[in-house]
Short mmCIF file of C-alpha atoms in Angstrom, two decimals:
data_model
loop_
_atom_site.label_atom_id
_atom_site.label_comp_id
_atom_site.label_asym_id
_atom_site.label_seq_id
_atom_site.Cartn_x
_atom_site.Cartn_y
_atom_site.Cartn_z
CA ALA A 1 -11.72 -94.02 -109.79
CA GLN A 2 -12.91 -90.53 -110.50
CA LYS A 3 -13.48 -89.22 -113.99
CA VAL A 4 -14.90 -86.10 -115.62
CA THR A 5 -16.22 -86.09 -119.17
CA GLN A 6 -16.86 -82.95 -121.17
CA ALA A 7 -18.12 -84.33 -124.44
CA GLN A 8 -18.25 -80.96 -126.21
CA THR A 9 -14.76 -80.10 -127.41
CA GLU A 10 -15.68 -76.81 -129.06
CA ILE A 11 -18.81 -74.69 -129.21
CA SER A 12 -19.33 -71.59 -131.34
CA VAL A 13 -22.20 -69.19 -130.75
CA VAL A 14 -23.15 -65.68 -131.70
CA GLU A 15 -23.45 -63.00 -129.05
CA LYS A 16 -26.69 -63.03 -127.04
CA GLU A 17 -27.26 -66.72 -127.64
CA ASP A 18 -27.64 -68.99 -124.62
CA VAL A 19 -25.18 -71.86 -124.39
CA THR A 20 -24.95 -74.91 -122.15
CA LEU A 21 -21.71 -76.71 -121.40
CA ASP A 22 -22.13 -80.32 -120.38
CA CYS A 23 -20.24 -82.15 -117.65
CA VAL A 24 -20.66 -85.77 -116.62
CA TYR A 25 -18.71 -87.22 -113.73
CA GLU A 26 -17.92 -90.59 -112.21
CA THR A 27 -17.03 -91.30 -108.61
CA ARG A 28 -17.58 -94.10 -106.12
CA ASP A 29 -17.64 -91.77 -103.13
CA THR A 30 -20.84 -90.40 -101.66
CA THR A 31 -19.06 -87.21 -100.66
CA TYR A 32 -17.49 -85.30 -103.50
CA TYR A 33 -17.12 -81.80 -104.86
CA LEU A 34 -17.73 -80.39 -108.31
CA PHE A 35 -16.19 -77.25 -109.75
CA TRP A 36 -16.19 -75.13 -112.87
CA TYR A 37 -13.17 -73.08 -113.90
CA LYS A 38 -12.74 -70.63 -116.78
CA GLN A 39 -9.46 -70.30 -118.65
CA PRO A 40 -9.42 -67.22 -120.90
CA PRO A 41 -6.82 -66.79 -123.65
CA SER A 42 -4.48 -65.14 -121.14
CA GLY A 43 -4.10 -68.54 -119.50
CA GLU A 44 -5.08 -68.15 -115.88
CA LEU A 45 -7.62 -70.48 -114.28
CA VAL A 46 -10.54 -68.61 -112.80
CA PHE A 47 -12.74 -70.29 -110.19
CA LEU A 48 -16.47 -70.04 -111.01
CA ILE A 49 -18.36 -72.36 -108.67
CA ARG A 50 -18.07 -75.22 -106.19
CA ARG A 51 -20.83 -77.67 -105.32
CA ASN A 52 -20.76 -80.51 -102.79
CA SER A 53 -22.57 -83.76 -103.39
CA PHE A 54 -25.21 -83.04 -100.75
CA ASP A 55 -26.32 -79.80 -102.29
CA GLU A 56 -28.34 -80.33 -105.45
CA GLN A 57 -29.78 -76.86 -105.51
CA ASN A 58 -29.28 -75.12 -108.80
CA GLU A 59 -27.42 -71.84 -108.67
CA ILE A 60 -27.64 -68.65 -110.62
CA SER A 61 -25.03 -65.92 -110.64
CA GLY A 62 -25.80 -63.15 -113.07
CA ARG A 63 -25.75 -64.65 -116.55
CA TYR A 64 -24.32 -67.93 -115.26
CA SER A 65 -26.35 -70.84 -113.96
CA TRP A 66 -25.52 -74.38 -112.97
CA ASN A 67 -27.69 -77.48 -112.97
CA PHE A 68 -26.53 -80.33 -110.72
CA GLN A 69 -28.34 -83.65 -111.12
CA LYS A 70 -27.04 -86.60 -109.13
CA SER A 71 -29.45 -88.96 -110.89
CA THR A 72 -27.59 -88.43 -114.16
CA SER A 73 -24.19 -87.56 -112.61
CA SER A 74 -24.20 -84.27 -114.43
CA PHE A 75 -23.21 -80.74 -113.53
CA ASN A 76 -24.05 -78.55 -116.50
CA PHE A 77 -23.22 -74.88 -116.92
CA THR A 78 -25.38 -72.41 -118.84
CA ILE A 79 -24.39 -68.94 -119.97
CA THR A 80 -27.35 -66.76 -120.81
CA ALA A 81 -27.03 -64.01 -123.41
CA SER A 82 -23.42 -64.86 -124.15
CA GLN A 83 -20.86 -62.13 -124.73
CA VAL A 84 -17.56 -62.03 -126.57
CA VAL A 85 -15.75 -61.85 -123.22
CA ASP A 86 -17.15 -65.29 -122.39
CA SER A 87 -14.84 -66.80 -125.01
CA ALA A 88 -12.57 -69.16 -123.10
CA VAL A 89 -11.92 -72.78 -122.27
CA TYR A 90 -14.20 -74.01 -119.53
CA PHE A 91 -13.17 -76.89 -117.31
CA CYS A 92 -15.38 -79.00 -115.11
CA ALA A 93 -13.53 -80.64 -112.22
CA LEU A 94 -14.20 -83.19 -109.49
CA SER A 95 -12.55 -83.95 -106.18
CA GLU A 96 -13.24 -86.48 -103.49
CA VAL A 97 -12.59 -85.84 -99.82
CA ARG A 98 -9.10 -84.40 -99.36
CA THR A 99 -8.03 -85.25 -102.89
CA ALA A 100 -6.84 -82.98 -105.66
CA LEU A 101 -9.04 -81.74 -108.45
CA ILE A 102 -9.37 -83.92 -111.51
CA PHE A 103 -10.27 -81.93 -114.61
CA GLY A 104 -12.27 -82.77 -117.68
CA LYS A 105 -10.72 -82.15 -121.10
CA GLY A 106 -12.39 -78.76 -121.31
CA THR A 107 -14.81 -77.12 -123.71
CA THR A 108 -13.61 -74.25 -125.87
CA LEU A 109 -16.34 -71.65 -126.20
CA SER A 110 -16.09 -69.08 -128.98
CA VAL A 111 -18.54 -66.21 -128.95
CA SER A 112 -18.60 -64.02 -132.03
CA SER A 113 -20.13 -60.57 -132.37
CA ALA B 1 -7.35 -59.53 -102.13
CA ALA B 2 -4.12 -61.50 -102.13
CA GLY B 3 -3.86 -64.21 -104.74
CA VAL B 4 -1.54 -67.12 -105.39
CA ILE B 5 1.81 -65.83 -106.61
CA GLN B 6 3.98 -67.86 -108.92
CA SER B 7 7.45 -67.05 -110.10
CA PRO B 8 8.87 -66.80 -112.58
CA ARG B 9 6.05 -66.22 -115.05
CA HIS B 10 8.13 -67.39 -117.98
CA LEU B 11 11.19 -69.61 -118.08
CA ILE B 12 13.28 -70.91 -120.95
CA LYS B 13 15.66 -73.78 -120.30
CA GLU B 14 17.72 -76.11 -122.41
CA LYS B 15 17.37 -79.86 -122.43
CA ARG B 16 18.99 -81.59 -119.45
CA GLU B 17 19.00 -78.39 -117.40
CA THR B 18 17.22 -77.94 -114.10
CA ALA B 19 14.44 -75.53 -113.19
CA THR B 20 12.85 -74.38 -109.94
CA LEU B 21 9.36 -72.95 -109.85
CA LYS B 22 8.09 -71.10 -106.81
CA CYS B 23 4.61 -70.70 -105.40
CA TYR B 24 3.36 -68.41 -102.65
CA PRO B 25 -0.13 -69.45 -101.53
CA ILE B 26 -2.88 -67.18 -100.33
CA PRO B 27 -2.27 -66.28 -96.66
CA ARG B 28 -3.80 -68.78 -94.20
CA HIS B 29 -4.25 -71.39 -96.92
CA ASP B 30 -2.88 -74.71 -95.71
CA THR B 31 -2.92 -76.75 -98.92
CA VAL B 32 -0.87 -76.32 -102.07
CA TYR B 33 -1.31 -78.18 -105.34
CA TRP B 34 0.90 -78.34 -108.42
CA TYR B 35 -0.52 -78.97 -111.89
CA GLN B 36 1.03 -79.30 -115.34
CA GLN B 37 -0.92 -78.21 -118.41
CA GLY B 38 0.46 -79.11 -121.83
CA PRO B 39 -0.66 -77.23 -124.95
CA GLY B 40 -4.34 -77.85 -125.60
CA GLN B 41 -4.57 -80.18 -122.62
CA ASP B 42 -6.36 -80.13 -119.30
CA PRO B 43 -4.35 -79.50 -116.13
CA GLN B 44 -2.80 -82.69 -114.79
CA PHE B 45 -2.29 -83.04 -111.05
CA LEU B 46 1.32 -83.53 -110.00
CA ILE B 47 1.54 -83.30 -106.21
CA SER B 48 -0.01 -81.62 -103.19
CA PHE B 49 0.94 -80.60 -99.67
CA TYR B 50 -1.15 -80.10 -96.58
CA GLU B 51 0.46 -78.29 -93.67
CA LYS B 52 3.91 -78.78 -95.21
CA MET B 53 3.54 -82.54 -95.58
CA GLN B 54 3.03 -84.26 -98.91
CA SER B 55 -0.64 -85.22 -99.01
CA ASP B 56 -1.26 -86.65 -102.46
CA LYS B 57 0.75 -87.60 -105.50
CA GLY B 58 -0.35 -87.65 -109.10
CA SER B 59 1.52 -88.11 -112.33
CA ILE B 60 4.72 -86.44 -111.22
CA PRO B 61 7.83 -87.75 -113.00
CA ASP B 62 10.68 -89.06 -110.85
CA ARG B 63 12.81 -86.21 -112.25
CA PHE B 64 10.57 -83.75 -110.43
CA SER B 65 10.38 -83.11 -106.72
CA ALA B 66 8.57 -80.59 -104.59
CA GLN B 67 8.41 -79.37 -101.07
CA GLN B 68 6.55 -76.91 -98.90
CA PHE B 69 8.50 -74.73 -96.53
CA SER B 70 7.77 -73.42 -93.04
CA ASP B 71 6.37 -70.18 -94.49
CA TYR B 72 4.00 -72.31 -96.63
CA HIS B 73 5.58 -71.37 -99.93
CA SER B 74 6.29 -74.30 -102.20
CA GLU B 75 8.88 -75.08 -104.83
CA LEU B 76 8.75 -77.51 -107.72
CA ASN B 77 12.19 -78.72 -108.75
CA MET B 78 12.60 -80.19 -112.19
CA SER B 79 15.80 -81.87 -113.33
CA SER B 80 17.06 -83.37 -116.60
CA LEU B 81 14.51 -81.32 -118.47
CA GLU B 82 13.04 -82.80 -121.63
CA LEU B 83 11.29 -81.11 -124.55
CA GLY B 84 8.04 -82.70 -123.37
CA ASP B 85 8.24 -80.82 -120.08
CA SER B 86 7.34 -77.62 -121.92
CA ALA B 87 4.02 -76.65 -120.40
CA LEU B 88 2.16 -74.23 -118.18
CA TYR B 89 2.72 -75.09 -114.52
CA PHE B 90 0.06 -74.01 -112.10
CA CYS B 91 0.15 -73.79 -108.38
CA ALA B 92 -3.12 -73.62 -106.47
CA SER B 93 -3.92 -73.15 -102.82
CA SER B 94 -6.92 -73.82 -100.65
CA ARG B 95 -7.86 -73.75 -97.00
CA GLN B 96 -8.93 -77.21 -95.89
CA GLY B 97 -8.61 -76.81 -92.16
CA ARG B 98 -9.52 -79.82 -90.06
CA SER B 99 -12.81 -80.42 -91.83
CA SER B 100 -13.07 -82.94 -94.59
CA ALA B 101 -14.73 -80.47 -96.92
CA ASN B 102 -12.80 -79.66 -100.05
CA THR B 103 -12.88 -75.92 -100.41
CA GLU B 104 -12.25 -74.23 -103.72
CA ALA B 105 -8.69 -74.08 -104.98
CA PHE B 106 -7.45 -70.76 -106.26
CA PHE B 107 -4.89 -70.89 -108.99
CA GLY B 108 -1.89 -68.72 -109.64
CA GLN B 109 -1.27 -67.27 -113.08
CA GLY B 110 1.10 -70.09 -113.91
CA THR B 111 4.69 -70.42 -115.02
CA ARG B 112 5.19 -71.04 -118.71
CA LEU B 113 8.21 -73.32 -119.09
CA THR B 114 9.76 -73.75 -122.50
CA VAL B 115 12.46 -76.36 -122.93
CA VAL B 116 14.60 -75.92 -126.05
#
């Protein structure tokens, strides 16, 4: 069975601090897909990144970076120089081949000025 | 760019009433998913369709049903509504094609259902 664990329920930082959101996953399949979504206070779910299990390359997109490590079944998300607009709930999600996304419980990030 | 459209955005119903939520996927997307997100919870998968056929089923109550039509839009029908059905209902779409790769799912803005 697939499972996603986001152990950090809430994180509070001050603007310009770096913050890392942890994600640990479980799956028996060798082919799987990992995702991060952002849910701002307005409620919509915004897609951030998708990674497949064969691609362990880390990725950087502006202030966002992701570290995928199969050895520890982790797919962590770092925001560099955080901003107030980064305040949101962040969900890590997992899917196996042709299955729906299973979400973690989410991490609420609060960035204060 | 076109996004997933959900209607209505807000809906208030009384207990034991029925509700129908609609979803219009991104053009050329062949897969639709429905999720339910209770207050402070993560989205829970309800049901999905691939090329108008049900492809996967999650924790969808028997009181709920869904279908995907020939134009690829989907509807979630909810009957005998209960207070606990109050939640944000998301529809998402993706383009799977014939490959086995799971492409990213794009979510609509959700329908906020309140049962009173």
